[in-house]
Amino acid sequence: MTAPDTTPGDPGILLVLDGWGHAPPAADNAVDAASTPVLDELTGRYPSTQADASGEAVGLLPGTVGNSEIGHMVIGAGRPLPYDSLLVQQHIDSGELRENPRLVSLLDALAVRGGALHLVGLCSDGQIHANVGHLSELLAAAAARRVPRVWIHAITDGRDVADGTAETYLTQVTELAAAAGTGAIAGVIGRGYAMDKAGNLDLTDRAVHLVADAEGTEANTAAEAADASDRGDEWVDPSVLRDAPGARIADGDGLVWFNFRSDRIQQLADRLLEHLAATARTVDTLSLAQYDTRADIPALVQRADASGGLADELTAAGVRSVRIAEAEKFEHVTYYINGRDSTARSVEEHVRITGPGAPDYKARPEMNLDQVTDAVLDAAARPEVDLVIANLANIDVVGHTGDYAATVKACEHTDAAVARIATAAAESGRWLLLVGDHGNAEKMTKQAPDGTSRPYGGHTTHPVPLVVVPANKEATATLPQRATLADVAPTVLHLLGHKPGSAMTGRPLL
Ligand SMILES: O=C(O)[C@H](O)COP(=O)(O)O
Ligand SMILES: [Mn+2]
Ligand SMILES: [Mn+2]
């Protein structure tokens, strides 16, 4: 590493290109296929490296794909944070989960009063929202405590795993139940309904009525229900199984949510609990990990402390930042990057960009990127703003459609936005740090459990590009050959003229 010739202490722009991963050229690499002259030039001309954004480097289990929550949390924290999926697995491996006093007391109470246990969650091993393996631990605990009936309300995926795999996972659920000696699938529903997070309560209510009231299309088997969907696994219609009579939630039953990630299950959790209360059903409820619900749902595994990150350092130093993103990623540049901390900070401004109507990402891969870019340019032009933090969502959000051609376009729109932002950075004397939060669009196919290669819109374990365009355009510093997302906050603080926070283990890359 040569001596840095960047002058620390300049204002800057931190730009997270969501889902911007790096992989060698391949037929399914949309990032490589896209024409991105500006990103290519910045990466080739200025200090750049690749940053680990998956697995242990960010606080996930080894080999686990990155995700937006842990990605932004580690970018903000400046250190890997043991993520909820890792903590749950540790509690399972140590036997703590099965002996968790909250779980034991719920299961014992159900055994005494003859109540049923309802388990609700996403049934796949995508490891972003849930891991179906966690279900077997809950089933084993219920069997050990002799809970008389256990109903599994299965949410199908097709987003964090290849589409068309729901049947395989539902078969796995049935096998897990058989191995545990308890549990049967009561109903099946796609995550498009059950895990809406955009406030579409008509979708959520389909899931509420399936789980609480056993209302849905009748199917003979879970596989038949999944197979009937003509919109893929994400949109399996609410289906009740014929051999699951009495699977509605009754007064005195128990409910355990087994997604470990909150953002896409909290809307359903709140709505379902409100419906149960409104229909005079008292149901003891637990969640595997902590949820950001309005209702206070006791969690089996507590979150890791994420304090002492970038937001705390910026606040202490009085550094003014503006946070900008589309609705889809707004929490990521505010709540998650701040360490899942919703404290209002007077040195922060938040700009949430929304567009008209229901988004059709395949048809509009540009999303609302022009407005995001306009907002970045506005903020960059204000001398009192020390730091602009923005998320460009397109590469990830369009990537999730699994549509290769649309994702190539999303990368190209992103390149055009970066061109405008890089020009504005130069004009306002700002450095510009570009980084992905996890891979996505650089790999658009995946091998399904049955061995076939299928279109895939989910995340990857690839590293992400990291580029620093210094405020001094002639700077020739080189970055270490490899970095991690934990190095971003120390580097940002360094560029702003501050030391890394004492809680940070990442290092300034310059
Ligand atoms: O919730 C989603 O949309 C995906 O499962 C994960 O994507 P994210 O981690 O980028 O939000
Ligand atoms: Mn992301
Ligand atoms: Mn994503």
PDB file of N, CA, C and O in Angstrom, residues 236-260:
ATOM      1  N   VAL A 236     -48.006 -18.436  -4.265  1.00  0.00           N
ATOM      2  CA  VAL A 236     -48.891 -19.581  -4.017  1.00  0.00           C
ATOM      3  C   VAL A 236     -50.112 -19.052  -3.266  1.00  0.00           C
ATOM      4  O   VAL A 236     -49.983 -18.392  -2.218  1.00  0.00           O
ATOM      5  N   ASP A 237     -51.300 -19.310  -3.810  1.00  0.00           N
ATOM      6  CA  ASP A 237     -52.521 -18.791  -3.188  1.00  0.00           C
ATOM      7  C   ASP A 237     -52.743 -19.443  -1.823  1.00  0.00           C
ATOM      8  O   ASP A 237     -52.364 -20.598  -1.616  1.00  0.00           O
ATOM      9  N   PRO A 238     -53.374 -18.695  -0.905  1.00  0.00           N
ATOM     10  CA  PRO A 238     -53.651 -19.279   0.414  1.00  0.00           C
ATOM     11  C   PRO A 238     -54.399 -20.601   0.265  1.00  0.00           C
ATOM     12  O   PRO A 238     -55.458 -20.630  -0.368  1.00  0.00           O
ATOM     13  N   SER A 239     -53.851 -21.649   0.817  1.00  0.00           N
ATOM     14  CA  SER A 239     -54.411 -22.988   0.618  1.00  0.00           C
ATOM     15  C   SER A 239     -54.475 -23.727   1.946  1.00  0.00           C
ATOM     16  O   SER A 239     -53.491 -23.765   2.687  1.00  0.00           O
ATOM     17  N   VAL A 240     -55.645 -24.310   2.225  1.00  0.00           N
ATOM     18  CA  VAL A 240     -55.775 -25.152   3.436  1.00  0.00           C
ATOM     19  C   VAL A 240     -55.717 -26.611   3.011  1.00  0.00           C
ATOM     20  O   VAL A 240     -56.259 -26.985   1.980  1.00  0.00           O
ATOM     21  N   LEU A 241     -55.080 -27.416   3.820  1.00  0.00           N
ATOM     22  CA  LEU A 241     -54.956 -28.824   3.468  1.00  0.00           C
ATOM     23  C   LEU A 241     -56.151 -29.613   4.007  1.00  0.00           C
ATOM     24  O   LEU A 241     -56.563 -29.423   5.154  1.00  0.00           O
ATOM     25  N   ARG A 242     -56.655 -30.505   3.151  1.00  0.00           N
ATOM     26  CA  ARG A 242     -57.869 -31.255   3.522  1.00  0.00           C
ATOM     27  C   ARG A 242     -57.659 -32.104   4.767  1.00  0.00           C
ATOM     28  O   ARG A 242     -58.576 -32.311   5.545  1.00  0.00           O
ATOM     29  N   ASP A 243     -56.423 -32.589   4.945  1.00  0.00           N
ATOM     30  CA  ASP A 243     -56.212 -33.457   6.117  1.00  0.00           C
ATOM     31  C   ASP A 243     -55.714 -32.662   7.334  1.00  0.00           C
ATOM     32  O   ASP A 243     -55.038 -33.194   8.199  1.00  0.00           O
ATOM     33  N   ALA A 244     -56.045 -31.361   7.391  1.00  0.00           N
ATOM     34  CA  ALA A 244     -55.672 -30.549   8.549  1.00  0.00           C
ATOM     35  C   ALA A 244     -56.916 -29.910   9.160  1.00  0.00           C
ATOM     36  O   ALA A 244     -56.986 -28.684   9.315  1.00  0.00           O
ATOM     37  N   PRO A 245     -57.913 -30.726   9.521  1.00  0.00           N
ATOM     38  CA  PRO A 245     -59.127 -30.136  10.098  1.00  0.00           C
ATOM     39  C   PRO A 245     -58.821 -29.521  11.471  1.00  0.00           C
ATOM     40  O   PRO A 245     -57.977 -30.027  12.198  1.00  0.00           O
ATOM     41  N   GLY A 246     -59.491 -28.449  11.765  1.00  0.00           N
ATOM     42  CA  GLY A 246     -59.295 -27.830  13.089  1.00  0.00           C
ATOM     43  C   GLY A 246     -57.983 -27.096  13.231  1.00  0.00           C
ATOM     44  O   GLY A 246     -57.518 -26.862  14.348  1.00  0.00           O
ATOM     45  N   ALA A 247     -57.385 -26.703  12.099  1.00  0.00           N
ATOM     46  CA  ALA A 247     -56.080 -26.040  12.189  1.00  0.00           C
ATOM     47  C   ALA A 247     -56.199 -24.545  12.413  1.00  0.00           C
ATOM     48  O   ALA A 247     -55.199 -23.850  12.475  1.00  0.00           O
ATOM     49  N   ARG A 248     -57.401 -24.022  12.530  1.00  0.00           N
ATOM     50  CA  ARG A 248     -57.539 -22.591  12.823  1.00  0.00           C
ATOM     51  C   ARG A 248     -57.020 -22.330  14.242  1.00  0.00           C
ATOM     52  O   ARG A 248     -56.919 -23.248  15.056  1.00  0.00           O
ATOM     53  N   ILE A 249     -56.660 -21.082  14.501  1.00  0.00           N
ATOM     54  CA  ILE A 249     -56.112 -20.771  15.823  1.00  0.00           C
ATOM     55  C   ILE A 249     -57.266 -20.609  16.814  1.00  0.00           C
ATOM     56  O   ILE A 249     -58.178 -19.804  16.593  1.00  0.00           O
ATOM     57  N   ALA A 250     -57.222 -21.374  17.879  1.00  0.00           N
ATOM     58  CA  ALA A 250     -58.276 -21.324  18.894  1.00  0.00           C
ATOM     59  C   ALA A 250     -57.793 -20.551  20.116  1.00  0.00           C
ATOM     60  O   ALA A 250     -56.584 -20.425  20.351  1.00  0.00           O
ATOM     61  N   ASP A 251     -58.742 -20.047  20.864  1.00  0.00           N
ATOM     62  CA  ASP A 251     -58.431 -19.383  22.141  1.00  0.00           C
ATOM     63  C   ASP A 251     -57.575 -20.336  22.983  1.00  0.00           C
ATOM     64  O   ASP A 251     -57.903 -21.520  23.097  1.00  0.00           O
ATOM     65  N   GLY A 252     -56.467 -19.840  23.516  1.00  0.00           N
ATOM     66  CA  GLY A 252     -55.621 -20.680  24.361  1.00  0.00           C
ATOM     67  C   GLY A 252     -54.518 -21.408  23.614  1.00  0.00           C
ATOM     68  O   GLY A 252     -53.682 -22.081  24.233  1.00  0.00           O
ATOM     69  N   ASP A 253     -54.490 -21.295  22.289  1.00  0.00           N
ATOM     70  CA  ASP A 253     -53.388 -21.894  21.527  1.00  0.00           C
ATOM     71  C   ASP A 253     -52.107 -21.066  21.705  1.00  0.00           C
ATOM     72  O   ASP A 253     -52.125 -19.981  22.302  1.00  0.00           O
ATOM     73  N   GLY A 254     -51.018 -21.571  21.151  1.00  0.00           N
ATOM     74  CA  GLY A 254     -49.746 -20.849  21.180  1.00  0.00           C
ATOM     75  C   GLY A 254     -49.248 -20.628  19.757  1.00  0.00           C
ATOM     76  O   GLY A 254     -49.601 -21.376  18.841  1.00  0.00           O
ATOM     77  N   LEU A 255     -48.437 -19.577  19.589  1.00  0.00           N
ATOM     78  CA  LEU A 255     -47.990 -19.198  18.242  1.00  0.00           C
ATOM     79  C   LEU A 255     -46.508 -18.838  18.317  1.00  0.00           C
ATOM     80  O   LEU A 255     -46.102 -18.022  19.145  1.00  0.00           O
ATOM     81  N   VAL A 256     -45.710 -19.479  17.468  1.00  0.00           N
ATOM     82  CA  VAL A 256     -44.288 -19.129  17.401  1.00  0.00           C
ATOM     83  C   VAL A 256     -43.931 -18.806  15.956  1.00  0.00           C
ATOM     84  O   VAL A 256     -44.170 -19.605  15.047  1.00  0.00           O
ATOM     85  N   TRP A 257     -43.373 -17.622  15.752  1.00  0.00           N
ATOM     86  CA  TRP A 257     -42.926 -17.171  14.423  1.00  0.00           C
ATOM     87  C   TRP A 257     -41.490 -17.611  14.246  1.00  0.00           C
ATOM     88  O   TRP A 257     -40.653 -17.302  15.090  1.00  0.00           O
ATOM     89  N   PHE A 258     -41.207 -18.304  13.142  1.00  0.00           N
ATOM     90  CA  PHE A 258     -39.826 -18.799  13.028  1.00  0.00           C
ATOM     91  C   PHE A 258     -38.986 -18.104  11.961  1.00  0.00           C
ATOM     92  O   PHE A 258     -37.869 -18.534  11.698  1.00  0.00           O
ATOM     93  N   ASN A 259     -39.452 -17.008  11.356  1.00  0.00           N
ATOM     94  CA  ASN A 259     -38.512 -16.162  10.597  1.00  0.00           C
ATOM     95  C   ASN A 259     -37.589 -15.500  11.609  1.00  0.00           C
ATOM     96  O   ASN A 259     -38.054 -15.043  12.658  1.00  0.00           O
ATOM     97  N   PHE A 260     -36.303 -15.405  11.280  1.00  0.00           N
ATOM     98  CA  PHE A 260     -35.423 -14.663  12.197  1.00  0.00           C
ATOM     99  C   PHE A 260     -35.322 -13.198  11.803  1.00  0.00           C
ATOM    100  O   PHE A 260     -34.951 -12.367  12.603  1.00  0.00           O
TER     101      PHE A 260
END
